[in-house]
DNA sequence: TTGAAAGCGCTAACAT
DNA sequence: ATGTTAGCGCTTTCAA
C-alpha cells in the first residue's frame, strides 16, 4: 500500500517547483511560512507536496541552516547505574517530546565523569544542544559545553551556577520522607545508604536527610550514615554493619540500592516491616511489586525527561526560559514502613 | 585547559589548506586516505590538523557523501516493556560499538507495532540504517524499511525472510531450561507464562517449550500454558489459576513477568522453591538479587546490541555479512528451582 | 601527486 | 508576492 517506488530518487524542492512552474524559493517559503506567500500558492504547494509525497532532506536543511534538529542525551553507561530504570524512562520522555517538535535524540555514553564521547559528538556538530541526565560534582561536561558554547540542560542540580536545570525536589522529598519516618516509626536506630557523592543528586538527598534530622530536635534516634556506597560488596558490608547495630529502619538512596537491601534482608530471614523498615528515596516499578511494597519517593522520570527536552528546545528557539525548574514528588507510603 | 576559543568560528578544511599552501582537495585526501597523497604532505596535513584542532563538520560531510554516520535504533516505548532492562542494555551495547566506529545512535520510539516515528526519521534521511530491537509478528517495520530501501538488522527473529538478524538462541535456551526442569524437578504440574505473541521472541520461547515437552516423552506432567499475557491484572488472574491447579513449577517468559510472579507468590505466603519453583526465560540483574535467586536463561543484551551494530555497520560498508547470527546463552541454575 | 571546479539540497539576502 | 543567486563545508570528478 506504500506509494514509495523502491530505489527511486527522493523527490525534492526543485521537483515541486518545476511541477508547479514556480521557483523553489517560493516552495521553501510556503513550507516554512517564513516569507510572504499568497494563500493560493501556499495551498497549491502544500497539495503538491502531499501528492508527490515530498519530505525535506533534513541533512541538506541542517547544512544550510546550521541547525541539526538533533539533541544529544548523555546517559551513564557505567557500573550499577547501567540498568537503572531512571535513565531509560527519562530518555523515553525526552525522545517522545523531541519527536513531537520534530527533533531527534542522539545517545551519548558517559562512563564516570569521562567526556570522550560527548566531546566526539560535539566536535562532529551533530547536535544543537545537550541534556545531561546525571550531573556530577566535577562539572566536566558543563565545562566542556560552556567552552564550546553549546546550550545544555541538566536533569538535576549542576555545580555550574550558570547551568539551566530541571530538577526534582530531591532534597525536599528526602526531608519529608525522613521526617515522616522519624515521626511515625520512632526508630531507635536509623540507617541511610546513599550512592556515589560524585552525583549531585546524592548530595541533595543527603542534605534533605540532615535537615530532617536537625528539625526533629531532641527526639533524634541514633543514626548511621553511609555515603558513596558502590557495588554489591560494599553494600553487603554496610548492611551487615547496620544489622549489627540493630538498626530498625533503613533509608535507601535509590531503587537499585533498595532492591539489594530488601533481598539481602530476605536472605538472612529479616522480615519487613516487622523486624526492620525500609524506604527508598527513588521509586521504580520494581519497588511497587515487592511484597511488601516499599515506601518510596516517586518522581516520574518520564515527565522530567519531557520537561528537560522542552526546556532545551525552547532555549534553542530563543524563547525565555527559567534557569531552574523544580518538579514535585509523591510520597508513596507503603507496607514496608508501616 | 581547553584550547577552544569560545564563540570562535570552527576551523575547517580551507583553513588547513591555506595554512599549508595546498588545496583543500589534498587535505581531504590526506584525511580520508582515498586518493594518492605523498607521504610528506600527508604528515604535514595530519600534524596541522592536530595543531589547529580541526575536526570535520559531519553535517557537511554527510551532505556531500549522502551518508549520515548515524544509525537509528527502534526501542519499544509502550506498556510493560518500557522499563525492561533488555532494551536499555542493548542500546548501550549498540551505542558503545557505534562510537568506536565513529557512528552515532539515534533513538526511535515504537509503540506497539506503530511505525509513525520510524517513518518520520526515515523520511528525514537522518540515518544510514536501522536496528529493530523488538521485531514483531506484523513485520510492519521491515516492510517499510524494505520499501524505502534502508538497510536494517533485527535483534531477534523477523517474519521477513530477507531480514538480516542477530538472535539469541531463545528456542534452544527455552528447550534446555524446560527439559532441565522436567528432568530434575519432576513437577506434577508445570506452568508457562509468556507475553504478547505479537513479539517474535515469545514465539521462539513457546516453540522451545513445546519441543521440550514433546521430547520428554511419556513422563510429561500436566501443563498449563498462558500465552499473550499482558499487564499486572492478567498476570494476577493467571497466577491464581496456576495456584488453584496446584502448579508446582512456573516458567516465566521474561524478567518482568518473573518479578511479578515472585512477588505475588510472596504476598500470598508461598515459598520458593519449597512450595513452588520458579524460573525465567530471560535473566536480568534483578533476578540474581532475589532471595532466593531465580533460575534463568542469561543472554547478555549488551553483546547482542554490539553485534547488531557491527553487523549493520558492516552492511553499510559493503562487507559480506551472514544473514543470521545466533548468540548463545547460559543457563543459570539458582536456588529457585532446587 | 596535486588542483580547480562542480555539486550535494536546502535557506536567505537581495533584487524585482 | 515571487524569483535570482550565492553559499553552507565537504567530496569527487576531471584535468594538469
XYZ file of C-alpha atoms (C1' of nucleotides) in Angstrom:
708
model
C 0.000 0.000 0.000
C 3.023 2.247 0.102
C 3.432 4.824 -2.614
C 7.186 4.707 -2.441
C 8.993 3.487 -5.508
C 11.889 1.408 -4.216
C 15.289 2.730 -5.157
C 13.873 5.818 -6.793
C 15.457 9.203 -6.223
C 13.747 11.143 -3.489
C 11.535 13.998 -4.581
C 12.953 17.363 -3.679
C 12.072 21.039 -3.627
C 13.026 21.537 -7.237
C 10.618 18.852 -8.368
C 7.751 20.561 -6.628
C 8.813 23.917 -8.017
C 9.096 22.681 -11.578
C 5.814 20.821 -11.406
C 4.095 23.998 -10.260
C 6.060 26.314 -12.534
C 7.336 28.420 -9.667
C 10.707 28.848 -8.008
C 11.939 26.635 -5.245
C 12.347 29.691 -3.036
C 8.622 30.108 -3.094
C 8.132 26.477 -2.301
C 10.570 26.737 0.577
C 8.709 29.761 1.888
C 5.350 28.116 1.575
C 6.573 25.275 3.705
C 8.405 27.214 6.370
C 5.937 30.079 6.492
C 8.850 32.447 6.778
C 8.417 34.816 3.851
C 5.173 36.153 2.436
C 3.427 33.808 0.039
C -0.063 34.210 -1.376
C -2.649 31.977 0.119
C -3.325 30.399 -3.260
C 0.290 29.457 -3.947
C 0.713 28.143 -0.449
C -2.230 25.813 -0.879
C -1.066 24.647 -4.271
C 2.347 23.899 -2.838
C 1.041 22.077 0.190
C -1.223 19.988 -2.011
C 1.552 19.159 -4.396
C 3.793 18.156 -1.543
C 1.220 15.727 -0.333
C 0.577 14.294 -3.750
C 4.233 13.922 -4.612
C 4.987 12.694 -1.126
C 7.724 15.203 -0.571
C 9.609 15.457 2.642
C 12.658 17.594 3.137
C 16.141 16.176 3.279
C 16.980 17.130 6.823
C 20.689 16.834 6.247
C 20.569 19.430 3.488
C 18.364 21.569 5.658
C 20.759 21.148 8.565
C 23.679 22.064 6.431
C 22.065 25.160 5.109
C 20.565 26.338 8.381
C 23.476 25.310 10.571
C 20.954 23.610 12.778
C 20.713 19.862 13.088
C 17.351 19.336 14.759
C 19.103 16.798 16.957
C 19.763 16.931 20.625
C 22.290 14.790 22.411
C 21.395 12.959 25.589
C 24.230 11.928 27.846
C 23.435 8.652 29.574
C 25.658 6.966 32.145
C 26.913 3.631 30.975
C 28.974 2.532 33.895
C 28.669 0.195 36.874
C 25.380 -0.135 38.730
C 23.558 2.659 37.013
C 23.813 0.997 33.661
C 20.479 -0.689 34.185
C 18.819 1.919 36.360
C 15.241 2.441 35.208
C 15.537 6.182 35.703
C 17.714 6.815 32.697
C 15.681 4.645 30.413
C 12.426 6.267 31.402
C 13.955 9.701 31.221
C 15.283 9.002 27.741
C 11.846 7.941 26.622
C 10.318 11.133 27.892
C 12.959 13.090 26.029
C 12.609 11.125 22.815
C 8.838 11.367 22.686
C 8.877 15.039 23.444
C 11.520 15.760 20.822
C 9.638 13.809 18.202
C 6.595 15.986 18.770
C 8.679 19.002 17.899
C 10.375 17.248 15.005
C 13.707 16.859 16.731
C 15.660 13.674 17.168
C 17.635 12.223 20.021
C 21.257 11.165 19.798
C 22.556 8.943 22.587
C 25.895 9.828 24.126
C 27.538 7.477 26.570
C 29.312 8.589 29.699
C 31.457 6.442 31.924
C 32.078 8.016 35.326
C 32.957 11.611 34.627
C 34.512 10.868 31.261
C 33.776 13.254 28.425
C 35.315 11.424 25.495
C 32.069 10.624 23.757
C 30.469 13.947 24.495
C 33.479 15.661 23.031
C 33.405 13.497 19.945
C 29.761 14.285 19.278
C 30.181 17.986 19.935
C 33.106 18.185 17.571
C 31.061 16.473 14.901
C 28.439 19.250 15.214
C 25.678 16.673 15.019
C 23.609 18.194 17.811
C 22.130 21.591 18.622
C 22.098 21.067 22.356
C 22.685 18.567 25.110
C 20.806 17.060 28.018
C 22.898 15.733 30.878
C 20.911 13.114 32.743
C 23.352 12.615 35.608
C 25.204 15.773 36.528
C 28.364 15.122 38.503
C 30.219 17.083 41.086
C 33.205 17.535 38.790
C 31.215 19.572 36.300
C 33.451 18.347 33.480
C 30.662 18.154 30.966
C 29.268 21.539 31.797
C 32.731 22.993 31.438
C 33.202 21.468 28.016
C 29.778 22.597 26.870
C 30.382 26.114 28.082
C 33.762 26.228 26.358
C 32.237 25.035 23.132
C 29.306 27.328 23.505
C 26.699 24.593 23.233
C 23.364 25.027 25.027
C 22.544 22.378 27.571
C 20.150 21.407 30.314
C 20.943 19.228 33.290
C 18.420 16.889 34.818
C 19.264 17.555 38.433
C 21.449 20.140 40.130
C 24.651 21.158 38.441
C 27.756 22.534 40.069
C 27.831 25.061 37.254
C 25.908 28.054 38.615
C 25.008 29.118 35.083
C 23.511 25.779 34.089
C 19.870 25.589 33.187
C 18.492 22.780 35.270
C 15.342 20.836 35.638
C 15.296 19.092 38.911
C 13.127 17.001 41.091
C 12.677 18.164 44.637
C 15.058 15.530 45.950
C 16.093 17.446 48.988
C 12.536 18.292 49.972
C 11.421 14.771 49.239
C 14.135 13.280 51.324
C 13.385 15.769 54.067
C 9.736 14.812 54.147
C 10.252 11.098 53.933
C 12.863 11.154 56.658
C 10.672 13.354 58.823
C 7.764 11.045 58.273
C 9.802 8.048 59.312
C 11.111 9.816 62.382
C 7.621 10.840 63.414
C 5.667 7.748 62.678
C 8.038 4.949 63.386
C 10.092 6.226 66.223
C 13.009 4.132 65.077
C 15.650 3.865 67.750
C 18.309 3.441 65.112
C 18.084 4.892 61.655
C 20.286 3.956 58.715
C 20.930 5.850 55.491
C 22.648 4.306 52.474
C 23.471 6.588 49.612
C 25.446 6.060 46.412
C 28.351 7.989 44.992
C 28.712 11.542 46.265
C 30.139 12.389 42.858
C 26.488 12.559 41.808
C 24.831 15.819 42.685
C 21.518 14.097 43.274
C 23.015 12.119 46.115
C 24.212 15.309 47.756
C 20.690 16.711 47.600
C 19.394 13.577 49.197
C 21.915 13.746 51.953
C 21.151 17.382 52.643
C 17.452 16.602 52.923
C 18.229 13.880 55.399
C 20.460 16.101 57.510
C 17.837 18.817 57.621
C 15.121 16.412 58.647
C 17.247 15.022 61.432
C 18.089 18.535 62.534
C 14.443 19.552 62.519
C 13.436 16.554 64.583
C 15.009 18.204 67.577
C 15.803 16.231 70.677
C 13.920 13.101 69.651
C 16.566 12.091 67.176
C 17.429 8.420 67.215
C 20.897 7.100 66.733
C 21.711 7.249 63.104
C 24.257 5.592 60.900
C 25.000 7.139 57.558
C 26.831 5.520 54.669
C 27.743 7.743 51.784
C 29.359 6.822 48.494
C 28.294 3.217 48.670
C 29.004 1.445 45.443
C 28.655 -2.118 44.255
C 27.216 -5.213 45.797
C 30.154 -5.999 48.055
C 30.258 -2.639 49.767
C 26.526 -2.749 50.121
C 26.713 -6.105 51.805
C 29.209 -4.843 54.331
C 27.114 -1.784 55.022
C 24.026 -3.840 55.684
C 25.926 -6.150 57.987
C 27.019 -3.092 59.870
C 23.519 -1.751 60.166
C 22.172 -5.041 61.404
C 24.908 -5.413 63.973
C 23.857 -2.011 65.257
C 20.273 -3.181 65.480
C 19.141 -0.588 63.030
C 15.349 -0.578 62.832
C 14.823 1.498 59.721
C 16.884 1.803 56.549
C 16.550 4.596 54.037
C 17.987 3.666 50.656
C 19.318 6.228 48.224
C 17.645 4.737 45.194
C 15.695 1.815 43.813
C 18.707 -0.314 42.962
C 20.280 0.026 46.379
C 16.897 -0.659 47.849
C 16.410 -3.854 45.926
C 19.751 -5.107 47.098
C 18.843 -4.219 50.651
C 15.433 -5.844 50.542
C 16.804 -9.001 49.038
C 19.714 -9.217 51.420
C 17.372 -8.796 54.335
C 15.166 -11.545 52.980
C 18.124 -13.827 52.506
C 19.013 -13.629 56.176
C 15.463 -14.049 57.257
C 14.733 -10.498 58.382
C 11.126 -9.578 57.828
C 9.973 -6.228 56.524
C 8.476 -4.296 58.228
C 8.269 -6.452 61.330
C 11.998 -6.707 62.023
C 13.134 -3.727 60.074
C 11.589 -0.979 57.998
C 12.818 0.002 54.579
C 12.202 3.011 52.359
C 13.704 4.278 49.125
C 14.462 7.819 48.026
C 13.673 6.821 44.464
C 10.738 4.718 43.362
C 10.551 2.445 40.372
C 8.033 -0.117 39.194
C 10.029 -2.816 40.888
C 9.605 -1.417 44.392
C 5.882 -1.386 43.944
C 5.891 -5.044 43.021
C 7.681 -6.204 46.112
C 5.980 -7.955 48.894
C 5.575 -5.950 50.987
C 5.674 -2.988 48.616
C 8.345 -0.467 49.506
C 7.696 3.050 50.698
C 9.364 5.410 48.276
C 9.539 8.859 46.790
C 8.106 8.908 43.320
C 9.492 11.330 40.759
C 8.186 10.450 37.305
C 11.315 10.258 35.272
C 9.409 10.439 32.005
C 7.952 13.832 32.854
C 11.353 15.062 33.905
C 12.796 13.997 30.576
C 9.988 15.627 28.651
C 10.388 18.826 30.628
C 14.133 18.831 30.042
C 13.591 18.389 26.325
C 11.037 21.160 26.150
C 13.309 23.424 28.090
C 16.249 22.776 25.814
C 14.206 23.171 22.665
C 12.829 26.436 23.969
C 16.341 27.654 24.568
C 17.308 26.612 21.066
C 14.364 28.530 19.691
C 15.393 31.594 21.605
C 12.469 31.579 23.993
C 12.820 32.844 27.515
C 13.297 30.008 29.936
C 13.621 29.798 33.693
C 17.096 28.902 34.869
C 15.825 26.413 37.369
C 12.659 24.362 37.253
C 11.659 22.008 40.008
C 9.197 19.191 39.624
C 7.393 17.789 42.604
C 7.232 14.329 44.054
C 4.803 11.948 45.630
C 5.489 10.208 48.860
C 4.270 6.660 48.475
C 3.796 5.285 51.933
C 3.574 1.545 51.564
C 3.681 -1.507 53.770
C 7.438 -1.599 54.194
C 7.301 1.194 56.740
C 4.014 0.535 58.468
C 42.845 23.743 29.875
C 40.762 23.661 26.737
C 42.203 25.198 23.623
C 38.833 26.158 22.280
C 38.150 29.820 21.830
C 34.545 30.339 22.876
C 32.297 31.593 20.133
C 35.011 31.378 17.529
C 34.295 30.020 14.085
C 35.257 26.390 13.779
C 38.383 25.637 11.822
C 37.674 23.949 8.524
C 39.393 22.258 5.621
C 40.117 25.520 3.881
C 41.974 26.857 6.886
C 44.267 23.880 6.920
C 44.774 24.133 3.183
C 45.594 27.820 3.240
C 47.931 27.431 6.198
C 49.831 24.744 4.330
C 49.608 26.443 0.973
C 47.923 23.492 -0.655
C 44.406 22.831 -1.909
C 41.618 21.562 0.259
C 41.236 18.623 -2.076
C 44.644 17.426 -0.996
C 43.794 17.936 2.630
C 40.596 15.990 2.197
C 42.507 13.177 0.554
C 45.161 13.141 3.225
C 42.473 12.653 5.832
C 40.324 10.099 4.099
C 43.215 8.200 2.530
C 41.145 7.851 -0.605
C 43.282 9.488 -3.289
C 47.033 9.287 -3.597
C 48.905 11.792 -1.485
C 52.635 11.899 -0.896
C 53.745 10.683 2.464
C 55.251 14.060 3.228
C 52.115 16.044 2.528
C 50.015 13.582 4.449
C 52.158 14.000 7.527
C 52.169 17.761 7.250
C 48.404 17.754 6.975
C 47.886 15.399 9.882
C 50.196 17.478 12.040
C 48.486 20.685 11.118
C 45.104 19.175 11.874
C 46.269 18.299 15.333
C 47.807 21.680 15.964
C 44.816 23.627 14.698
C 42.440 21.244 16.416
C 40.457 20.572 13.280
C 37.617 18.157 13.201
C 35.318 17.767 10.254
C 31.826 19.161 10.204
C 29.931 15.910 9.986
C 26.829 17.555 8.649
C 28.713 18.954 5.676
C 30.376 15.601 5.213
C 27.008 13.864 5.427
C 25.527 16.205 2.912
C 28.311 15.708 0.484
C 28.661 11.979 0.882
C 24.964 11.226 1.252
C 25.875 9.239 4.327
C 24.971 10.348 7.808
C 27.124 8.173 10.030
C 24.027 7.705 12.179
C 22.068 4.592 12.772
C 18.556 4.537 14.142
C 17.602 2.210 16.963
C 13.944 1.404 17.362
C 13.071 0.948 21.021
C 9.652 -0.036 22.298
C 8.076 2.630 24.432
C 4.811 1.047 25.357
C 3.274 -0.753 28.304
C 5.332 -3.143 30.403
C 8.399 -3.209 28.216
C 9.054 0.461 28.682
C 11.293 -0.257 31.625
C 12.592 -3.638 30.576
C 16.335 -3.805 31.216
C 16.912 -5.627 27.946
C 16.374 -2.638 25.717
C 18.465 -0.333 27.816
C 21.373 -2.736 27.936
C 21.039 -3.491 24.266
C 21.052 0.199 23.414
C 24.219 0.663 25.415
C 25.937 -2.120 23.542
C 24.887 -0.522 20.289
C 25.919 2.976 21.279
C 29.341 1.974 22.517
C 30.015 -0.113 19.466
C 28.915 2.629 17.096
C 31.076 5.187 18.855
C 34.119 3.003 18.270
C 33.432 3.182 14.580
C 32.597 6.854 14.670
C 28.896 6.394 14.169
C 26.119 7.786 16.327
C 22.899 6.390 17.585
C 19.504 7.973 17.035
C 16.673 6.742 19.225
C 13.373 5.947 17.563
C 10.335 5.163 19.633
C 7.840 2.468 18.803
C 4.513 1.942 20.441
C 3.049 -1.489 19.723
C 3.507 -2.061 16.024
C 3.250 1.630 15.169
C 5.677 2.975 12.595
C 4.993 6.688 12.828
C 8.299 7.649 14.339
C 10.326 5.268 12.244
C 8.710 6.699 9.160
C 9.390 10.239 10.265
C 13.073 9.526 10.819
C 13.463 7.622 7.576
C 11.859 10.421 5.623
C 14.235 12.875 7.205
C 17.187 10.822 5.879
C 18.973 11.241 9.173
C 20.117 7.627 9.392
C 22.019 5.194 7.205
C 20.464 2.099 8.672
C 18.188 0.805 11.393
C 18.292 -1.683 14.232
C 14.966 -3.110 15.346
C 15.268 -4.258 18.943
C 11.858 -5.921 19.180
C 10.725 -7.448 15.923
C 7.014 -8.072 15.783
C 4.884 -10.608 14.020
C 3.286 -7.940 11.833
C 6.580 -7.107 10.155
C 5.381 -3.539 9.595
C 8.775 -2.011 10.187
C 10.597 -4.439 7.984
C 8.075 -3.756 5.253
C 8.594 -0.029 5.491
C 12.361 -0.383 5.531
C 12.318 -2.664 2.522
C 10.048 -0.271 0.643
C 12.326 2.623 1.417
C 15.378 0.589 0.647
C 17.026 1.207 4.015
C 19.387 -1.457 5.416
C 18.387 -2.900 8.745
C 19.134 -5.573 11.273
C 16.684 -7.124 13.682
C 17.642 -8.238 17.150
C 15.656 -11.443 17.216
C 13.787 -13.339 14.529
C 11.933 -11.382 11.917
C 8.928 -12.512 9.927
C 10.665 -11.013 6.918
C 12.622 -13.911 5.394
C 15.093 -11.455 3.863
C 15.899 -9.690 7.120
C 19.410 -9.800 8.486
C 19.024 -10.924 12.056
C 21.138 -11.340 15.107
C 19.383 -13.549 17.545
C 19.841 -15.240 20.839
C 19.155 -18.919 20.944
C 15.834 -18.391 22.665
C 14.239 -21.525 21.384
C 17.196 -23.701 22.317
C 17.505 -21.977 25.662
C 13.884 -22.490 26.461
C 14.142 -26.079 25.306
C 17.040 -26.763 27.606
C 15.657 -24.982 30.603
C 12.306 -26.684 30.265
C 13.970 -30.046 29.766
C 16.097 -29.459 32.804
C 13.077 -28.640 34.906
C 11.193 -31.674 33.659
C 14.129 -33.947 34.418
C 15.274 -32.613 37.712
C 12.160 -31.498 39.435
C 9.584 -33.912 38.243
C 6.894 -31.298 38.631
C 3.465 -32.822 38.549
C 2.061 -29.605 37.159
C 4.022 -27.214 35.043
C 3.001 -23.659 34.190
C 4.233 -21.407 31.424
C 3.508 -17.695 31.275
C 4.553 -15.830 28.169
C 3.944 -12.271 26.998
C 2.483 -10.970 23.779
C 2.609 -13.394 20.872
C 2.970 -10.353 18.634
C 6.627 -10.485 19.635
C 8.635 -12.973 17.669
C 10.836 -13.725 20.652
C 7.855 -15.042 22.561
C 7.026 -17.394 19.732
C 10.557 -18.763 19.839
C 10.205 -19.290 23.539
C 6.945 -21.107 23.128
C 8.337 -23.344 20.429
C 11.253 -24.287 22.649
C 8.846 -25.189 25.395
C 6.670 -27.287 23.141
C 9.666 -29.181 21.818
C 10.979 -29.884 25.281
C 7.630 -31.194 26.402
C 7.420 -33.304 23.273
C 10.895 -34.690 23.839
C 10.134 -35.599 27.416
C 8.034 -38.474 26.168
C 5.540 -40.210 28.386
C 6.722 -38.599 31.624
C 5.115 -35.311 30.803
C 3.348 -33.654 33.697
C 0.145 -31.755 33.358
C 0.904 -28.424 31.926
C -0.902 -25.152 31.777
C 0.200 -22.615 29.233
C -0.702 -18.951 29.147
C 0.254 -17.023 26.056
C -0.105 -13.322 25.358
C -0.242 -12.368 28.985
C -0.083 -8.639 29.394
C -0.275 -6.301 32.355
C -0.488 -6.860 36.050
C -4.165 -7.727 36.179
C -3.997 -10.502 33.645
C -0.908 -11.793 35.316
C -2.664 -11.910 38.653
C -5.508 -13.943 37.223
C -3.089 -16.301 35.546
C -1.220 -16.926 38.744
C -4.439 -17.529 40.654
C -5.295 -20.094 38.033
C -1.961 -21.817 38.330
C -2.191 -21.982 42.088
C -5.709 -23.343 42.019
C -4.359 -26.089 39.798
C -1.611 -26.799 42.287
C 1.060 -25.990 39.804
C 4.455 -26.846 41.248
C 6.711 -25.082 38.804
C 6.259 -21.853 36.856
C 8.322 -20.828 33.849
C 8.140 -17.100 33.202
C 8.625 -15.590 29.769
C 10.895 -12.808 30.932
C 12.344 -10.986 33.903
C 9.462 -8.582 34.356
C 6.812 -11.280 34.344
C 9.011 -13.233 36.685
C 9.322 -10.434 39.172
C 5.579 -10.067 39.261
C 5.205 -13.770 39.797
C 7.800 -13.970 42.547
C 6.325 -11.029 44.373
C 2.769 -12.239 44.033
C 3.775 -15.607 45.379
C 5.495 -13.941 48.316
C 2.456 -11.829 49.009
C 0.273 -14.888 49.467
C 2.863 -16.655 51.540
C 4.015 -19.224 49.006
C 7.651 -20.070 49.478
C 10.105 -20.564 46.638
C 11.274 -23.214 45.998
C 9.647 -25.161 48.825
C 6.030 -24.651 47.737
C 6.635 -23.794 44.143
C 9.563 -23.459 41.794
C 10.108 -20.511 39.511
C 12.353 -19.909 36.535
C 12.666 -17.160 33.946
C 13.401 -17.376 30.247
C 15.244 -14.083 30.472
C 17.671 -13.087 33.181
C 18.391 -9.602 34.445
C 20.345 -8.272 37.376
C 17.190 -8.158 39.422
C 16.562 -11.872 39.303
C 20.014 -12.530 40.633
C 19.349 -10.273 43.589
C 16.231 -12.058 44.713
C 16.143 -14.266 47.689
C 16.246 -16.996 46.652
C 17.898 -16.049 43.370
C 15.906 -17.094 40.339
C 16.958 -19.698 37.823
C 17.111 -18.051 34.442
C 18.491 -18.020 30.942
C 21.146 -15.388 30.532
C 21.605 -13.712 27.168
C 23.899 -10.697 27.511
C 21.905 -7.991 25.884
C 24.925 -5.711 25.605
C 26.797 -8.170 23.420
C 23.728 -8.646 21.296
C 23.478 -4.911 20.771
C 27.150 -4.621 19.926
C 26.891 -7.500 17.478
C 23.827 -5.959 15.852
C 25.645 -2.665 15.455
C 28.723 -4.292 13.963
C 26.560 -6.257 11.605
C 24.693 -3.206 10.407
C 27.847 -1.137 10.006
C 29.434 -3.939 8.029
C 26.444 -3.982 5.739
C 26.673 -0.220 5.326
C 30.318 -0.564 4.434
C 29.504 -3.178 1.841
C 31.125 -6.060 3.659
C 29.775 -9.567 3.353
C 27.629 -10.448 6.330
C 25.828 -13.596 7.384
C 22.075 -13.343 7.142
C 21.524 -14.915 10.502
C 23.805 -14.879 13.509
C 22.942 -16.653 16.719
C 24.477 -15.879 20.067
C 24.478 -18.450 22.814
C 23.095 -18.404 26.321
C 23.950 -19.521 29.797
C 21.591 -21.488 31.927
C 21.845 -20.089 35.414
C 20.513 -22.703 37.746
C 19.826 -20.996 41.021
C 18.029 -21.708 44.241
C 14.543 -21.013 42.964
C 14.420 -24.378 41.224
C 16.405 -26.524 43.600
C 50.792 13.716 -6.789
C 48.058 17.858 -6.825
C 44.494 21.482 -8.049
C 40.189 23.660 -9.985
C 35.586 23.418 -10.100
C 31.159 21.387 -9.756
C 27.727 19.754 -6.873
C 25.102 17.730 -2.779
C 19.505 20.207 -1.459
C 18.362 23.368 1.055
C 17.853 28.684 3.023
C 18.256 33.552 2.827
C 19.841 38.019 1.261
C 18.886 40.787 -2.315
C 16.528 42.250 -6.345
C 12.320 42.775 -8.809
C 4.430 38.154 -3.778
C 7.953 35.945 -6.274
C 12.479 34.970 -8.500
C 17.720 35.059 -8.838
C 21.720 33.970 -6.835
C 25.097 32.847 -3.559
C 26.562 29.939 -0.165
C 26.725 26.378 3.766
C 31.830 22.713 4.071
C 32.681 18.940 2.440
C 33.754 15.080 -1.587
C 34.676 13.985 -6.113
C 35.169 14.149 -10.928
C 38.162 15.885 -14.311
C 42.210 17.968 -15.825
C 47.023 19.032 -15.320
